[in-house]
């Protein structure tokens, strides 16, 4: 049976939250890797300019999610929201769904702050890393810690009584901070750190994290 396809670079990046949702939902899929100067796969370009020329990328950008019936969806959060709704990870009521989307909006904003380090010049990086460690990460994680503690004292999930894509987004943000040397910002919030540890131990998430399907960690430049 044909599998749905995730089109993205061979990296975590903007597709990783989609992968976490798919892992938690137990969805089988395949990846179509994107690169520069790379040979075609299954008769389809993987070289990014050549792939864009096919018209298969709605906005000539990735990630893109494709299903065997021809359904194709771009934009990372649109993909996450679609898959989360399809597999019961988007909240159980309209208000819960709105709170999940709120958390995902913050996820995108926080990632944009982190990405500033990746695109900065060599001279700009030290100041940006210092601001990220001492101001940006503690502030954003503080927002999430407050939201988490407001929901049944933070002992369960970010929204409602069941795991949603918001929990997976928060887990990924914490992992990015820890892996890039900003773990002190996570340690500052014990409730948040406990949530991070709980989510990482969920059977399907833990299996994905330990599997060869997960792409290697690429640190932010120093």
Coordinates of C-alpha atoms in Angstrom, one line a residue:
X1 CA 0.0 0.0 0.0
X2 CA 1.3 3.5 -0.9
X3 CA 2.4 5.6 2.1
X4 CA 2.0 9.3 2.6
X5 CA 5.2 11.3 2.0
X6 CA 6.9 14.0 3.9
X7 CA 9.1 16.2 1.7
X8 CA 11.9 17.9 3.6
X9 CA 15.6 18.2 4.0
X10 CA 17.4 15.4 5.8
X11 CA 17.3 17.4 9.0
X12 CA 15.0 18.0 11.9
X13 CA 14.1 21.7 11.4
X14 CA 10.6 22.8 10.5
X15 CA 9.5 19.2 9.9
X16 CA 10.4 17.7 13.2
X17 CA 7.2 18.6 15.0
X18 CA 5.3 16.9 12.2
X19 CA 7.5 13.8 12.7
X20 CA 6.7 13.9 16.4
X21 CA 3.0 14.0 15.8
X22 CA 3.2 11.2 13.3
X23 CA 5.3 9.1 15.8
X24 CA 2.7 9.7 18.6
X25 CA -0.1 8.9 16.3
X26 CA 1.6 5.7 15.0
X27 CA 1.3 6.8 11.4
X28 CA 3.6 5.0 8.8
X29 CA 5.0 7.4 6.2
X30 CA 8.0 7.8 3.9
X31 CA 10.3 10.8 3.5
X32 CA 11.4 12.3 0.2
X33 CA 14.7 14.0 1.0
X34 CA 15.6 17.4 -0.4
X35 CA 19.1 18.5 -1.2
X36 CA 21.2 20.4 -3.6
X37 CA 22.7 18.5 -6.5
X38 CA 21.2 15.3 -5.3
X39 CA 20.1 12.5 -7.6
X40 CA 16.4 11.7 -8.2
X41 CA 14.6 9.2 -6.0
X42 CA 11.9 7.0 -7.4
X43 CA 12.0 9.0 -10.6
X44 CA 11.4 12.3 -8.8
X45 CA 13.9 15.1 -8.2
X46 CA 15.5 15.6 -4.8
X47 CA 17.6 18.6 -5.9
X48 CA 15.7 21.6 -4.5
X49 CA 15.7 23.8 -7.6
X50 CA 14.6 20.8 -9.8
X51 CA 11.9 19.8 -7.3
X52 CA 10.6 23.4 -7.2
X53 CA 10.4 23.3 -11.0
X54 CA 8.0 20.3 -10.9
X55 CA 5.2 22.4 -9.4
X56 CA 4.8 19.9 -6.6
X57 CA 5.6 22.5 -3.8
X58 CA 2.6 24.9 -3.4
X59 CA 4.9 27.7 -2.2
X60 CA 8.2 26.4 -3.6
X61 CA 9.2 25.6 -0.1
X62 CA 9.3 22.6 2.3
X63 CA 8.0 20.9 4.3
X64 CA 5.2 19.5 2.2
X65 CA 2.9 16.6 3.1
X66 CA 1.5 14.4 0.4
X67 CA -1.1 11.6 0.6
X68 CA -1.6 8.8 -2.0
X69 CA -4.9 10.3 -3.1
X70 CA -3.1 13.4 -4.4
X71 CA -3.8 15.6 -1.4
X72 CA -0.9 18.0 -0.9
X73 CA -0.3 20.4 2.0
X74 CA 2.4 23.0 2.6
X75 CA 3.3 25.2 5.6
X76 CA 4.7 23.4 8.7
X77 CA 1.9 24.4 11.2
X78 CA -0.8 23.7 8.7
X79 CA 0.6 20.2 8.3
X80 CA 0.8 19.7 12.1
X81 CA -2.7 21.0 12.7
X82 CA -4.1 18.8 9.9
X83 CA -2.4 15.6 11.2
X84 CA -3.2 16.4 14.8
X85 CA -6.9 16.8 14.0
X86 CA -6.9 13.6 12.0
X87 CA -5.4 11.6 14.9
X88 CA -7.0 13.1 18.0
X89 CA -4.1 15.3 19.0
X90 CA -5.6 18.7 18.4
X91 CA -7.8 19.2 21.5
X92 CA -11.3 17.8 22.3
X93 CA -13.3 21.0 22.2
X94 CA -13.2 24.3 20.2
X95 CA -11.7 26.1 23.2
X96 CA -9.0 23.4 23.7
X97 CA -8.3 23.5 20.0
X98 CA -7.8 27.3 20.2
X99 CA -5.4 26.9 23.1
X100 CA -3.4 24.3 21.2
X101 CA -3.2 26.7 18.3
X102 CA -2.1 29.5 20.7
X103 CA 0.7 27.3 22.0
X104 CA 1.8 26.4 18.4
X105 CA 1.8 30.1 17.5
X106 CA 4.2 30.7 20.4
X107 CA 6.3 27.7 19.2
X108 CA 6.7 29.4 15.8
X109 CA 7.6 32.7 17.4
X110 CA 10.2 31.2 19.8
X111 CA 11.7 29.2 16.9
X112 CA 12.1 32.4 15.0
X113 CA 14.1 33.8 17.9
X114 CA 16.3 30.7 18.0
X115 CA 16.8 30.8 14.2
X116 CA 18.3 34.3 14.5
X117 CA 21.5 32.7 15.8
X118 CA 21.6 30.3 12.8
X119 CA 21.5 33.1 10.2
X120 CA 23.6 35.7 12.1
X121 CA 27.1 36.7 11.1
X122 CA 30.1 35.4 13.1
X123 CA 30.4 38.8 14.8
X124 CA 26.7 38.8 15.8
X125 CA 26.4 35.3 17.2
X126 CA 28.0 35.8 20.7
X127 CA 25.5 38.6 21.6
X128 CA 22.6 36.7 20.2
X129 CA 23.5 33.5 22.0
X130 CA 23.9 35.4 25.3
X131 CA 20.5 37.0 24.8
X132 CA 18.9 33.7 24.0
X133 CA 20.4 32.1 27.1
X134 CA 19.7 34.8 29.6
X135 CA 16.6 36.6 28.2
X136 CA 14.8 35.0 25.3
X137 CA 14.7 31.3 26.3
X138 CA 13.8 32.0 30.0
X139 CA 11.1 34.4 29.0
X140 CA 9.4 32.1 26.5
X141 CA 9.8 29.0 28.6
X142 CA 8.3 31.0 31.5
X143 CA 5.2 31.7 29.4
X144 CA 4.8 28.0 28.8
X145 CA 5.5 27.1 32.4
X146 CA 2.7 29.4 33.5
X147 CA 0.3 27.9 31.0
X148 CA 1.3 24.4 32.0
X149 CA 0.8 25.1 35.8
X150 CA -2.5 26.7 35.1
X151 CA -3.8 23.4 33.8
X152 CA -4.2 21.1 36.9
X153 CA -1.0 22.3 38.5
X154 CA 1.1 21.2 35.5
X155 CA 1.1 17.5 36.4
X156 CA -0.5 16.5 33.1
X157 CA -0.6 18.2 29.8
X158 CA -0.4 21.7 28.4
X159 CA -4.1 21.7 27.3
X160 CA -6.9 19.6 28.6
X161 CA -6.7 16.1 29.9
X162 CA -4.9 14.4 27.0
X163 CA -1.7 14.9 25.0
X164 CA -1.9 17.3 22.0
X165 CA 0.5 18.7 19.5
X166 CA 1.1 21.5 21.9
X167 CA 2.8 19.1 24.3
X168 CA 5.0 17.8 21.5
X169 CA 5.9 21.4 20.4
X170 CA 6.8 22.3 24.0
X171 CA 8.9 19.1 24.3
X172 CA 10.8 20.0 21.1
X173 CA 11.5 23.5 22.2
X174 CA 12.9 22.3 25.5
X175 CA 15.1 19.7 23.6
X176 CA 16.4 22.4 21.3
X177 CA 17.3 24.5 24.3
X178 CA 19.0 21.7 26.1
X179 CA 20.9 20.3 23.1
X180 CA 22.3 23.8 22.3
X181 CA 23.6 24.6 25.7
X182 CA 20.7 26.6 27.0
X183 CA 19.5 23.9 29.4
X184 CA 19.7 26.2 32.4
X185 CA 16.6 28.0 31.0
X186 CA 14.7 24.7 31.2
X187 CA 16.1 23.8 34.7
X188 CA 14.7 27.1 35.9
X189 CA 11.2 25.7 35.7
X190 CA 10.8 22.3 37.5
X191 CA 7.2 21.8 36.4
X192 CA 8.2 22.4 32.8
X193 CA 11.2 20.1 33.1
X194 CA 9.1 17.3 34.5
X195 CA 6.7 17.7 31.6
X196 CA 9.6 17.4 29.2
X197 CA 10.7 14.2 30.9
X198 CA 7.2 12.7 30.8
X199 CA 6.6 13.4 27.2
X200 CA 10.0 12.0 26.2
X201 CA 9.2 8.7 27.9
X202 CA 5.9 8.1 26.1
X203 CA 6.4 4.7 24.3
X204 CA 5.9 5.9 20.8
X205 CA 7.9 9.1 21.3
X206 CA 10.8 7.2 23.0
X207 CA 10.8 4.6 20.2
X208 CA 11.0 7.3 17.6
X209 CA 13.8 9.2 19.4
X210 CA 15.8 6.0 19.5
X211 CA 15.1 5.0 15.9
X212 CA 17.3 5.5 12.8
X213 CA 14.3 7.5 11.4
X214 CA 15.3 10.4 13.5
X215 CA 17.8 12.8 11.8
X216 CA 21.0 13.8 13.5
X217 CA 21.2 16.8 15.8
X218 CA 22.7 19.9 14.1
X219 CA 23.8 22.4 16.7
X220 CA 23.4 26.1 16.3
X221 CA 26.6 27.8 15.2
X222 CA 28.8 29.4 17.8

